[in-house]
Amino acid sequence: MLQNLKGMPDILPADTAQWQAMEETIRCIFSSYGFDEIRTPFLESTDLFSRSVGETTDIVEKEMYTFIDKNGESITLRPEGTASVVRAYNQHHLEHAYPLAKLYYMGPMFRHERPQKGRLRQFHQLGAEMLGSQHPLVDVEAIKLLFDIGQEFRVETPVLEINTVGDATCRPPYRETLQAFLRAQQSSLCETCQKRIDTNPMRVLDCKNPTCQGLLTAAPMMMDHVCEPCRVHFMEVQEGLTQIDVPFIINKKIVRGLDYYTKTAFEMKAGNLGSQNTVGGGGRYDDLVSAMGGAPRPAVGFAMGLERLLLSTKHLIATAPIRIDVIPLGKAAEFLSMKLSTELRASLRQKVGVSVNTLLGHSSPKSALKQSNKTESSYAILIGDQELAKQMASLKNLKTHLQKEVSFAEISATLLGELHGTSN
Ligand code: HAM
């Protein structure tokens, strides 16, 4: 039997209600912040990611699903959303439409990583990008939005960590200082860190290897080497977060796994996720829009992993759907049941989460009700020969087991009344 690819799981019907509820809540939060949705393609040119995420990052070096397509072009399944949003922003001149573009997206991303709890090869992200302002309070708004989503889903013991990663003025001299420090320790560092000294020294700070961590306690930190504008920016971000009561800690080691960040970087961690404990992360990327060919526009954003959000949320969020089963008992009632189902659907369409199902092929109430119980249906409408003769149906509440006879003409109204009582 054919199987799904490793790290690319199906989301089965038993779980989709929870996903839909999660997505709906996320959309509500985004719209309360004035964000508009943007949908970009899953496939983009490989260049887009190597130029934005960075040639020497793990994502570009090892994790991208890259193919040569039938035209001989190198294309890649998106490993993240920011690059595509920036491409679309530039391509469609969205800077003219919005002084500050507030864009969100939700959907699958692809990274060829080693699958484990909270780490997949096809995973889902929600992402938020705010393009067009360099104001530190826009960073504060982005961090608050991440915090609010965490709060809404009651993420288990959330910790918000922030840092500054400097900019084009202060990062190059800091990079040299850090490289000099790392070269002095080179032989004691792990193999990956040794390679990164030349290519991506800041990522060394992120290494999980305990020996490297020990050696790095004395490493120079970006935060202590930032230029005055970056320092002031970071102070204002902290002040803003304090003013609106968003609790945070400073973690000088946050460097993020993508190269486009400038100034503020932040992550939200959850207490119950083990080694893959970062639920969301992001930061400012003031140079990316111009690096991708657009007019200079400072920007800030973040993304959250939806699988990790679900794993870290303390309670189930989906409300159980209400199923109504229309059950013809025998051939004679089949057409009429189909008609009744159609009418009921039309009159109940406004009731989100209510479904009407015709259960065909049952000659006795026993077998039909067994099926209804299995699907945890709330109501059964049974139509046998006797009911047909009287133009009545038996309406059974499967939760209370109360049953009554209702004329065909009155079924919709009766059910609506019952549901109204239920929803109160
Ligand atoms: P990222 O830190 O690479 O940032 O990913 C954001 C989140 O996606 C992570 O915190 C994690 O929850 C989830 N995630 C990443 N990889 C996996 C995986 N293999 N399996 C499951 N979940 C995963 C970005 O992608 C940036 N584009 C964020 C950003 C937006 N920065 C500015 N704007």
CSV table of C-alpha atoms and ligand atoms in Angstrom, one decimal:
chain,number,residue,atom,x,y,z
A,1,MET,CA,0.0,0.0,0.0
A,2,LEU,CA,1.3,3.5,-0.8
A,3,GLN,CA,2.3,5.7,2.1
A,4,ASN,CA,2.7,9.4,2.6
A,5,LEU,CA,6.2,10.8,2.5
A,6,LYS,CA,8.2,11.0,5.7
A,7,GLY,CA,7.6,14.2,7.6
A,8,MET,CA,4.6,15.1,5.5
A,9,PRO,CA,1.6,13.9,7.5
A,10,ASP,CA,-2.1,13.8,6.5
A,11,ILE,CA,-4.5,15.9,8.6
A,12,LEU,CA,-7.4,13.5,9.0
A,13,PRO,CA,-11.1,14.4,9.3
A,14,ALA,CA,-11.0,13.8,13.1
A,15,ASP,CA,-8.5,16.7,13.4
A,16,THR,CA,-9.6,19.1,10.7
A,17,ALA,CA,-12.4,20.7,12.9
A,18,GLN,CA,-9.7,21.7,15.3
A,19,TRP,CA,-7.5,23.1,12.5
A,20,GLN,CA,-10.5,25.0,11.1
A,21,ALA,CA,-11.3,26.5,14.5
A,22,MET,CA,-7.6,27.5,15.0
A,23,GLU,CA,-7.5,29.1,11.5
A,24,GLU,CA,-10.8,31.0,12.1
A,25,THR,CA,-9.5,32.4,15.5
A,26,ILE,CA,-6.2,33.4,13.8
A,27,ARG,CA,-8.1,35.2,11.0
A,28,CYS,CA,-10.2,37.1,13.7
A,29,ILE,CA,-7.1,38.2,15.5
A,30,PHE,CA,-5.4,39.4,12.3
A,31,SER,CA,-8.5,41.3,11.2
A,32,SER,CA,-8.7,43.0,14.7
A,33,TYR,CA,-5.2,44.3,14.0
A,34,GLY,CA,-6.1,45.5,10.5
A,35,PHE,CA,-4.2,42.9,8.5
A,36,ASP,CA,-5.1,41.8,5.0
A,37,GLU,CA,-4.4,38.3,3.8
A,38,ILE,CA,-2.0,37.7,1.0
A,39,ARG,CA,-1.7,34.3,-0.9
A,40,THR,CA,1.5,33.7,-2.7
A,41,PRO,CA,2.4,30.5,-4.7
A,42,PHE,CA,4.0,27.5,-3.1
A,43,LEU,CA,6.6,27.3,-5.9
A,44,GLU,CA,9.0,30.2,-6.5
A,45,SER,CA,12.3,30.6,-8.3
A,46,THR,CA,15.2,29.2,-6.3
A,47,ASP,CA,17.0,32.6,-6.5
A,48,LEU,CA,14.3,34.2,-4.4
A,49,PHE,CA,15.1,32.2,-1.4
A,50,SER,CA,18.9,32.0,-1.8
A,51,ARG,CA,19.0,35.8,-2.2
A,52,SER,CA,16.8,36.6,0.8
A,53,VAL,CA,17.1,33.8,3.3
A,54,GLY,CA,20.8,33.6,2.7
A,55,GLU,CA,23.2,31.3,0.8
A,56,THR,CA,24.9,30.1,3.9
A,57,THR,CA,21.8,29.3,6.0
A,58,ASP,CA,20.8,25.7,6.8
A,59,ILE,CA,17.5,26.3,5.0
A,60,VAL,CA,19.2,27.2,1.7
A,61,GLU,CA,22.3,25.0,2.1
A,62,LYS,CA,20.5,21.8,3.1
A,63,GLU,CA,16.7,22.0,3.5
A,64,MET,CA,15.1,23.3,0.4
A,65,TYR,CA,13.1,21.1,-2.0
A,66,THR,CA,14.6,22.3,-5.2
A,67,PHE,CA,13.9,21.0,-8.7
A,68,ILE,CA,14.7,21.7,-12.3
A,69,ASP,CA,11.3,22.1,-14.0
A,70,LYS,CA,10.4,21.2,-17.5
A,71,ASN,CA,11.7,24.5,-18.8
A,72,GLY,CA,15.1,23.9,-17.2
A,73,GLU,CA,14.5,26.5,-14.5
A,74,SER,CA,15.5,25.9,-10.9
A,75,ILE,CA,12.4,26.2,-8.7
A,76,THR,CA,11.8,25.6,-5.0
A,77,LEU,CA,8.9,24.7,-2.7
A,78,ARG,CA,8.7,27.7,-0.3
A,79,PRO,CA,10.5,27.0,2.9
A,80,GLU,CA,9.1,30.2,4.5
A,81,GLY,CA,6.8,33.1,3.6
A,82,THR,CA,8.6,36.4,4.0
A,83,ALA,CA,10.6,36.2,0.7
A,84,SER,CA,7.5,35.6,-1.4
A,85,VAL,CA,5.6,38.4,0.4
A,86,VAL,CA,8.5,40.8,-0.3
A,87,ARG,CA,8.6,39.7,-3.9
A,88,ALA,CA,4.9,40.3,-4.3
A,89,TYR,CA,5.1,43.6,-2.5
A,90,ASN,CA,7.7,44.8,-4.9
A,91,GLN,CA,6.2,43.2,-8.0
A,92,HIS,CA,2.8,44.7,-7.5
A,93,HIS,CA,4.0,48.0,-6.0
A,94,LEU,CA,2.0,47.5,-2.9
A,95,GLU,CA,3.9,50.4,-1.3
A,96,HIS,CA,1.6,52.7,-3.3
A,97,ALA,CA,-1.5,51.1,-2.0
A,98,TYR,CA,-0.5,51.0,1.6
A,99,PRO,CA,1.7,53.5,3.5
A,100,LEU,CA,2.2,50.6,6.0
A,101,ALA,CA,1.3,47.3,4.4
A,102,LYS,CA,0.0,44.8,7.1
A,103,LEU,CA,-0.1,41.4,5.4
A,104,TYR,CA,-0.8,38.0,6.8
A,105,TYR,CA,-0.6,34.5,5.3
A,106,MET,CA,-1.4,30.9,6.4
A,107,GLY,CA,-0.3,27.7,4.7
A,108,PRO,CA,2.1,24.9,4.1
A,109,MET,CA,5.9,25.4,4.1
A,110,PHE,CA,8.5,22.8,3.1
A,111,ARG,CA,11.9,22.0,4.6
A,112,HIS,CA,13.8,18.8,4.3
A,113,GLU,CA,14.7,18.5,8.0
A,114,ARG,CA,15.0,15.4,10.2
A,115,PRO,CA,11.4,14.8,11.3
A,116,GLN,CA,10.7,14.6,15.1
A,117,LYS,CA,8.1,16.0,17.5
A,118,GLY,CA,7.2,19.5,16.3
A,119,ARG,CA,9.6,19.3,13.3
A,120,LEU,CA,8.1,18.2,9.9
A,121,ARG,CA,9.0,18.5,6.3
A,122,GLN,CA,5.6,19.9,5.3
A,123,PHE,CA,4.4,22.1,8.1
A,124,HIS,CA,2.1,25.1,8.4
A,125,GLN,CA,2.8,28.6,9.3
A,126,LEU,CA,0.8,31.7,10.0
A,127,GLY,CA,2.9,34.8,9.1
A,128,ALA,CA,2.6,38.5,9.6
A,129,GLU,CA,4.6,41.1,7.7
A,130,MET,CA,4.4,44.9,8.2
A,131,LEU,CA,6.2,46.8,5.5
A,132,GLY,CA,6.8,50.5,5.3
A,133,SER,CA,7.8,51.8,8.7
A,134,GLN,CA,11.0,51.9,10.7
A,135,HIS,CA,9.2,53.0,13.9
A,136,PRO,CA,10.1,50.8,16.9
A,137,LEU,CA,6.5,50.8,18.0
A,138,VAL,CA,5.7,48.8,14.9
A,139,ASP,CA,8.1,46.1,16.2
A,140,VAL,CA,6.2,46.4,19.5
A,141,GLU,CA,2.9,45.8,17.6
A,142,ALA,CA,4.3,42.8,15.8
A,143,ILE,CA,5.6,41.3,19.1
A,144,LYS,CA,2.3,42.0,20.8
A,145,LEU,CA,0.4,40.3,18.0
A,146,LEU,CA,2.6,37.2,18.4
A,147,PHE,CA,2.0,37.4,22.2
A,148,ASP,CA,-1.8,37.8,21.7
A,149,ILE,CA,-2.0,34.7,19.5
A,150,GLY,CA,0.0,32.8,22.2
A,151,GLN,CA,-2.4,34.0,24.8
A,152,GLU,CA,-5.5,33.2,22.8
A,153,PHE,CA,-4.4,29.6,22.4
A,154,ARG,CA,-3.1,29.5,26.0
A,155,VAL,CA,0.3,28.4,24.9
A,156,GLU,CA,1.9,26.4,27.8
A,157,THR,CA,4.3,28.6,29.8
A,158,PRO,CA,5.1,31.0,27.0
A,159,VAL,CA,8.4,32.9,27.1
A,160,LEU,CA,9.0,35.9,24.8
A,161,GLU,CA,12.6,36.5,24.1
A,162,ILE,CA,14.0,39.6,22.3
A,163,ASN,CA,17.4,40.7,21.1
A,164,THR,CA,19.0,43.1,18.6
A,165,VAL,CA,21.1,41.8,15.8
A,166,GLY,CA,22.4,45.2,14.6
A,167,ASP,CA,22.4,46.6,11.1
A,168,ALA,CA,24.6,47.2,8.1
A,169,THR,CA,26.6,49.8,10.1
A,170,CYS,CA,27.4,47.9,13.3
A,171,ARG,CA,27.2,44.2,12.2
A,172,PRO,CA,30.3,44.0,9.9
A,173,PRO,CA,32.8,45.3,12.6
A,174,TYR,CA,31.0,43.1,15.2
A,175,ARG,CA,31.3,40.1,12.9
A,176,GLU,CA,35.1,40.6,12.7
A,177,THR,CA,35.3,40.8,16.5
A,178,LEU,CA,33.3,37.6,16.9
A,179,GLN,CA,35.3,35.8,14.2
A,180,ALA,CA,38.6,36.7,16.0
A,181,PHE,CA,37.1,35.3,19.2
A,182,LEU,CA,36.0,32.1,17.5
A,183,ARG,CA,39.2,31.6,15.7
A,184,ALA,CA,41.0,31.6,19.0
A,185,GLN,CA,38.7,28.7,20.1
A,186,GLN,CA,38.5,27.0,16.7
A,187,SER,CA,39.9,23.6,17.5
A,188,SER,CA,37.6,23.1,20.5
A,189,LEU,CA,34.4,24.0,18.6
A,190,CYS,CA,32.2,21.3,16.9
A,191,GLU,CA,32.6,20.7,13.2
A,192,THR,CA,29.6,22.7,12.1
A,193,CYS,CA,30.7,25.7,14.2
A,194,GLN,CA,34.2,25.5,12.8
A,195,LYS,CA,32.8,25.8,9.3
A,196,ARG,CA,30.5,28.6,10.3
A,197,ILE,CA,33.3,30.9,11.5
A,198,ASP,CA,34.0,32.1,8.0
A,199,THR,CA,30.5,31.7,6.5
A,200,ASN,CA,28.0,32.6,9.2
A,201,PRO,CA,29.7,33.3,12.5
A,202,MET,CA,26.7,34.6,14.3
A,203,ARG,CA,25.0,31.2,13.9
A,204,VAL,CA,27.7,29.7,16.1
A,205,LEU,CA,26.1,31.5,19.1
A,206,ASP,CA,23.0,29.4,18.4
A,207,CYS,CA,24.8,26.0,18.6
A,208,LYS,CA,23.1,23.5,20.9
A,209,ASN,CA,26.4,21.5,21.5
A,210,PRO,CA,27.2,21.8,25.2
A,211,THR,CA,31.0,22.1,24.6
A,212,CYS,CA,30.4,25.0,22.2
A,213,GLN,CA,27.9,26.6,24.6
A,214,GLY,CA,30.5,26.4,27.4
A,215,LEU,CA,33.1,28.1,25.2
A,216,LEU,CA,30.7,30.8,24.1
A,217,THR,CA,29.9,32.2,27.5
A,218,ALA,CA,32.8,34.6,27.0
A,219,ALA,CA,31.9,35.4,23.4
A,220,PRO,CA,31.3,39.1,22.4
A,221,MET,CA,27.6,39.7,22.0
A,222,MET,CA,26.0,41.8,19.2
A,223,MET,CA,24.0,43.7,21.8
A,224,ASP,CA,27.1,45.1,23.4
A,225,HIS,CA,28.5,46.2,20.0
A,226,VAL,CA,25.5,47.9,18.4
A,227,CYS,CA,25.6,51.4,16.9
A,228,GLU,CA,23.7,54.3,18.6
A,229,PRO,CA,20.6,54.2,16.3
A,230,CYS,CA,20.2,50.4,16.9
A,231,ARG,CA,20.7,50.8,20.6
A,232,VAL,CA,18.1,53.6,20.8
A,233,HIS,CA,15.7,51.5,18.6
A,234,PHE,CA,16.1,48.5,20.9
A,235,MET,CA,15.5,50.7,24.0
A,236,GLU,CA,12.3,52.0,22.5
A,237,VAL,CA,11.1,48.5,21.7
A,238,GLN,CA,11.6,47.5,25.3
A,239,GLU,CA,9.9,50.6,26.6
A,240,GLY,CA,6.9,50.0,24.3
A,241,LEU,CA,6.5,46.4,25.4
A,242,THR,CA,6.7,47.4,29.1
A,243,GLN,CA,4.1,50.2,28.5
A,244,ILE,CA,1.6,47.7,27.2
A,245,ASP,CA,2.4,45.0,29.7
A,246,VAL,CA,4.0,42.4,27.4
A,247,PRO,CA,6.4,40.4,29.5
A,248,PHE,CA,9.7,39.6,27.8
A,249,ILE,CA,13.3,38.6,28.6
A,250,ILE,CA,16.4,39.7,26.7
A,251,ASN,CA,18.3,36.8,25.2
A,252,LYS,CA,21.6,38.0,23.7
A,253,LYS,CA,22.0,34.8,21.8
A,254,ILE,CA,19.0,35.0,19.6
A,255,VAL,CA,20.4,35.2,16.1
A,256,ARG,CA,17.6,33.5,14.0
A,257,GLY,CA,18.2,31.1,11.2
A,258,LEU,CA,17.6,33.5,8.3
A,259,ASP,CA,20.0,36.1,7.2
A,260,TYR,CA,17.7,39.0,6.4
A,261,TYR,CA,17.2,40.3,10.0
A,262,THR,CA,18.3,43.8,11.2
A,263,LYS,CA,17.8,45.3,14.6
A,264,THR,CA,15.0,43.6,16.6
A,265,ALA,CA,14.8,39.8,16.6
A,266,PHE,CA,12.3,37.9,18.8
A,267,GLU,CA,11.1,34.4,19.5
A,268,MET,CA,8.3,32.8,21.6
A,269,LYS,CA,9.1,29.6,23.3
A,270,ALA,CA,6.7,27.1,25.0
A,271,GLY,CA,7.4,25.1,28.0
A,272,ASN,CA,6.1,21.7,26.8
A,273,LEU,CA,7.7,21.2,23.4
A,274,GLY,CA,11.0,19.6,24.2
A,275,SER,CA,13.9,20.5,21.9
A,276,GLN,CA,11.7,22.1,19.2
A,277,ASN,CA,10.3,24.6,21.6
A,278,THR,CA,10.1,27.8,19.5
A,279,VAL,CA,6.5,28.3,18.6
A,280,GLY,CA,7.1,31.5,16.6
A,281,GLY,CA,9.9,33.9,15.7
A,282,GLY,CA,10.6,36.9,13.6
A,283,GLY,CA,12.2,40.4,13.6
A,284,ARG,CA,12.9,43.5,11.6
A,285,TYR,CA,14.3,43.2,8.1
A,286,ASP,CA,15.0,46.8,7.0
A,287,ASP,CA,17.2,46.0,4.0
A,288,LEU,CA,15.3,43.0,2.4
A,289,VAL,CA,12.8,45.0,0.2
A,290,SER,CA,15.6,47.0,-1.5
A,291,ALA,CA,17.9,43.9,-1.7
A,292,MET,CA,15.1,42.2,-3.7
A,293,GLY,CA,14.9,45.1,-6.1
A,294,GLY,CA,12.3,47.4,-4.5
A,295,ALA,CA,12.5,50.9,-3.2
A,296,PRO,CA,14.0,51.0,0.3
A,297,ARG,CA,11.2,50.1,2.8
A,298,PRO,CA,11.9,49.0,6.4
A,299,ALA,CA,9.8,46.1,7.6
A,300,VAL,CA,9.1,43.7,10.5
A,301,GLY,CA,7.3,40.4,10.8
A,302,PHE,CA,7.1,37.0,12.3
A,303,ALA,CA,5.8,33.5,11.7
A,304,MET,CA,4.4,30.7,13.9
A,305,GLY,CA,4.3,27.0,13.3
A,306,LEU,CA,0.7,25.8,13.5
A,307,GLU,CA,1.6,22.2,14.4
A,308,ARG,CA,3.7,23.6,17.3
A,309,LEU,CA,0.9,26.0,18.3
A,310,LEU,CA,-1.5,23.0,18.5
A,311,LEU,CA,1.0,20.9,20.5
A,312,SER,CA,1.6,23.7,22.9
A,313,THR,CA,-2.0,24.8,23.4
A,314,LYS,CA,-3.5,23.7,26.7
A,315,HIS,CA,-7.1,23.0,25.6
A,316,LEU,CA,-9.1,21.8,22.7
A,317,ILE,CA,-10.6,24.7,20.8
A,318,ALA,CA,-13.0,23.1,18.4
A,319,THR,CA,-16.7,23.0,19.2
A,320,ALA,CA,-18.3,19.7,18.3
A,321,PRO,CA,-20.4,20.0,15.1
A,322,ILE,CA,-24.1,19.2,15.2
A,323,ARG,CA,-25.1,16.4,12.9
A,324,ILE,CA,-28.7,15.8,11.8
A,325,ASP,CA,-29.4,12.4,10.2
A,326,VAL,CA,-32.4,12.0,7.9
A,327,ILE,CA,-33.2,8.3,7.7
A,328,PRO,CA,-35.5,6.7,5.2
A,329,LEU,CA,-36.5,3.3,6.5
A,330,GLY,CA,-37.1,1.5,3.2
A,331,LYS,CA,-37.2,2.4,-0.5
A,332,ALA,CA,-40.5,4.2,-0.4
A,333,ALA,CA,-39.2,7.1,1.8
A,334,GLU,CA,-35.9,7.6,0.0
A,335,PHE,CA,-36.8,10.4,-2.5
A,336,LEU,CA,-38.8,12.2,0.2
A,337,SER,CA,-35.8,12.0,2.6
A,338,MET,CA,-33.5,13.4,0.0
A,339,LYS,CA,-36.0,16.3,-0.6
A,340,LEU,CA,-36.2,16.9,3.1
A,341,SER,CA,-32.4,16.9,3.6
A,342,THR,CA,-32.2,19.5,0.8
A,343,GLU,CA,-34.8,21.7,2.4
A,344,LEU,CA,-33.2,21.4,5.8
A,345,ARG,CA,-29.8,22.3,4.5
A,346,ALA,CA,-31.3,25.4,2.8
A,347,SER,CA,-33.0,26.5,6.0
A,348,LEU,CA,-30.1,25.7,8.3
A,349,ARG,CA,-27.3,27.1,6.1
A,350,GLN,CA,-26.7,30.1,8.3
A,351,LYS,CA,-26.0,27.8,11.3
A,352,VAL,CA,-22.3,27.2,11.1
A,353,GLY,CA,-21.3,23.7,12.3
A,354,VAL,CA,-24.7,22.1,11.5
A,355,SER,CA,-24.8,19.4,8.9
A,356,VAL,CA,-27.6,17.3,7.4
A,357,ASN,CA,-26.9,13.8,6.3
A,358,THR,CA,-29.1,11.3,4.5
A,359,LEU,CA,-28.4,7.8,5.7
A,360,LEU,CA,-29.4,5.4,2.9
A,361,GLY,CA,-29.7,1.6,3.0
A,362,HIS,CA,-31.3,1.1,6.4
A,363,SER,CA,-34.5,-0.9,6.7
A,364,SER,CA,-34.7,-0.9,10.6
A,365,PRO,CA,-34.3,2.0,13.0
A,366,LYS,CA,-31.8,-0.1,15.0
A,367,SER,CA,-29.1,-0.3,12.4
A,368,ALA,CA,-29.6,3.3,11.4
A,369,LEU,CA,-29.4,4.6,14.9
A,370,LYS,CA,-26.3,2.5,15.5
A,371,GLN,CA,-24.6,4.5,12.7
A,372,SER,CA,-25.9,7.8,14.1
A,373,ASN,CA,-24.5,7.0,17.5
A,374,LYS,CA,-21.1,6.1,15.9
A,375,THR,CA,-20.9,9.5,14.3
A,376,GLU,CA,-22.2,11.2,17.5
A,377,SER,CA,-25.1,12.8,15.6
A,378,SER,CA,-27.5,15.0,17.6
A,379,TYR,CA,-30.8,14.3,15.8
A,380,ALA,CA,-32.3,11.5,13.8
A,381,ILE,CA,-35.3,12.1,11.6
A,382,LEU,CA,-36.8,8.7,10.9
A,383,ILE,CA,-39.3,8.2,8.0
A,384,GLY,CA,-40.8,4.7,7.7
A,385,ASP,CA,-44.0,3.5,6.0
A,386,GLN,CA,-46.2,4.6,8.9
A,387,GLU,CA,-44.7,8.1,8.9
A,388,LEU,CA,-45.1,8.3,5.2
A,389,ALA,CA,-48.8,7.5,5.4
A,390,LYS,CA,-49.3,10.2,8.0
A,391,GLN,CA,-46.9,12.7,6.3
A,392,MET,CA,-45.1,12.9,9.6
A,393,ALA,CA,-41.5,12.0,10.7
A,394,SER,CA,-40.2,10.8,14.0
A,395,LEU,CA,-37.7,13.4,15.3
A,396,LYS,CA,-35.4,11.9,17.9
A,397,ASN,CA,-33.0,13.9,20.0
A,398,LEU,CA,-30.1,11.5,20.3
A,399,LYS,CA,-28.6,13.2,23.3
A,400,THR,CA,-31.8,13.3,25.5
A,401,HIS,CA,-33.4,10.2,23.7
A,402,LEU,CA,-36.7,12.2,23.6
A,403,GLN,CA,-38.7,11.4,20.5
A,404,LYS,CA,-41.7,13.2,18.9
A,405,GLU,CA,-43.8,13.1,15.7
A,406,VAL,CA,-43.5,16.2,13.6
A,407,SER,CA,-45.3,16.9,10.3
A,408,PHE,CA,-43.0,17.3,7.3
A,409,ALA,CA,-44.0,20.9,6.9
A,410,GLU,CA,-42.9,21.8,10.4
A,411,ILE,CA,-39.6,19.9,10.7
A,412,SER,CA,-37.4,22.9,9.7
A,413,ALA,CA,-39.0,25.2,12.2
A,414,THR,CA,-39.0,22.6,14.9
A,415,LEU,CA,-35.3,21.9,14.4
A,416,LEU,CA,-34.4,25.5,14.3
A,417,GLY,CA,-36.2,26.0,17.6
A,418,GLU,CA,-34.4,23.1,19.1
A,419,LEU,CA,-31.0,24.3,17.8
A,420,HIS,CA,-31.7,27.8,19.1
A,421,GLY,CA,-32.2,26.2,22.6
A,422,THR,CA,-29.0,24.2,22.1
A,423,SER,CA,-26.9,27.2,21.1
A,424,ASN,CA,-28.2,29.2,24.1
B,1,HAM,P1,11.4,30.5,11.2
B,1,HAM,O1,11.9,30.8,12.6
B,1,HAM,O2,12.2,29.8,10.3
B,1,HAM,O3,11.0,31.9,10.7
B,1,HAM,O4,10.0,29.8,11.3
B,1,HAM,C1,8.9,30.3,12.1
B,1,HAM,C2,8.3,29.1,12.9
B,1,HAM,O5,7.9,28.1,12.0
B,1,HAM,C3,9.1,28.4,13.9
B,1,HAM,O6,9.2,29.1,15.1
B,1,HAM,C4,8.4,27.1,14.0
B,1,HAM,O7,7.3,27.2,14.9
B,1,HAM,C5,7.9,26.9,12.6
B,1,HAM,N1,8.7,25.9,11.9
B,1,HAM,C6,9.9,26.1,11.3
B,1,HAM,N2,10.4,25.0,10.8
B,1,HAM,C7,9.5,24.0,11.1
B,1,HAM,C8,9.5,22.6,10.9
B,1,HAM,N3,10.4,22.0,10.1
B,1,HAM,N4,8.5,21.9,11.4
B,1,HAM,C9,7.5,22.5,12.1
B,1,HAM,N5,7.5,23.8,12.3
B,1,HAM,C10,8.5,24.6,11.9
B,1,HAM,C11,10.5,32.2,9.4
B,1,HAM,O8,10.1,31.3,8.7
B,1,HAM,C12,10.4,33.6,9.1
B,1,HAM,N6,9.9,33.7,7.7
B,1,HAM,C13,9.6,34.4,10.1
B,1,HAM,C14,9.5,35.9,9.7
B,1,HAM,C15,8.4,36.4,9.1
B,1,HAM,N7,10.4,36.8,10.0
B,1,HAM,C16,10.0,37.9,9.5
B,1,HAM,N8,8.8,37.8,9.0
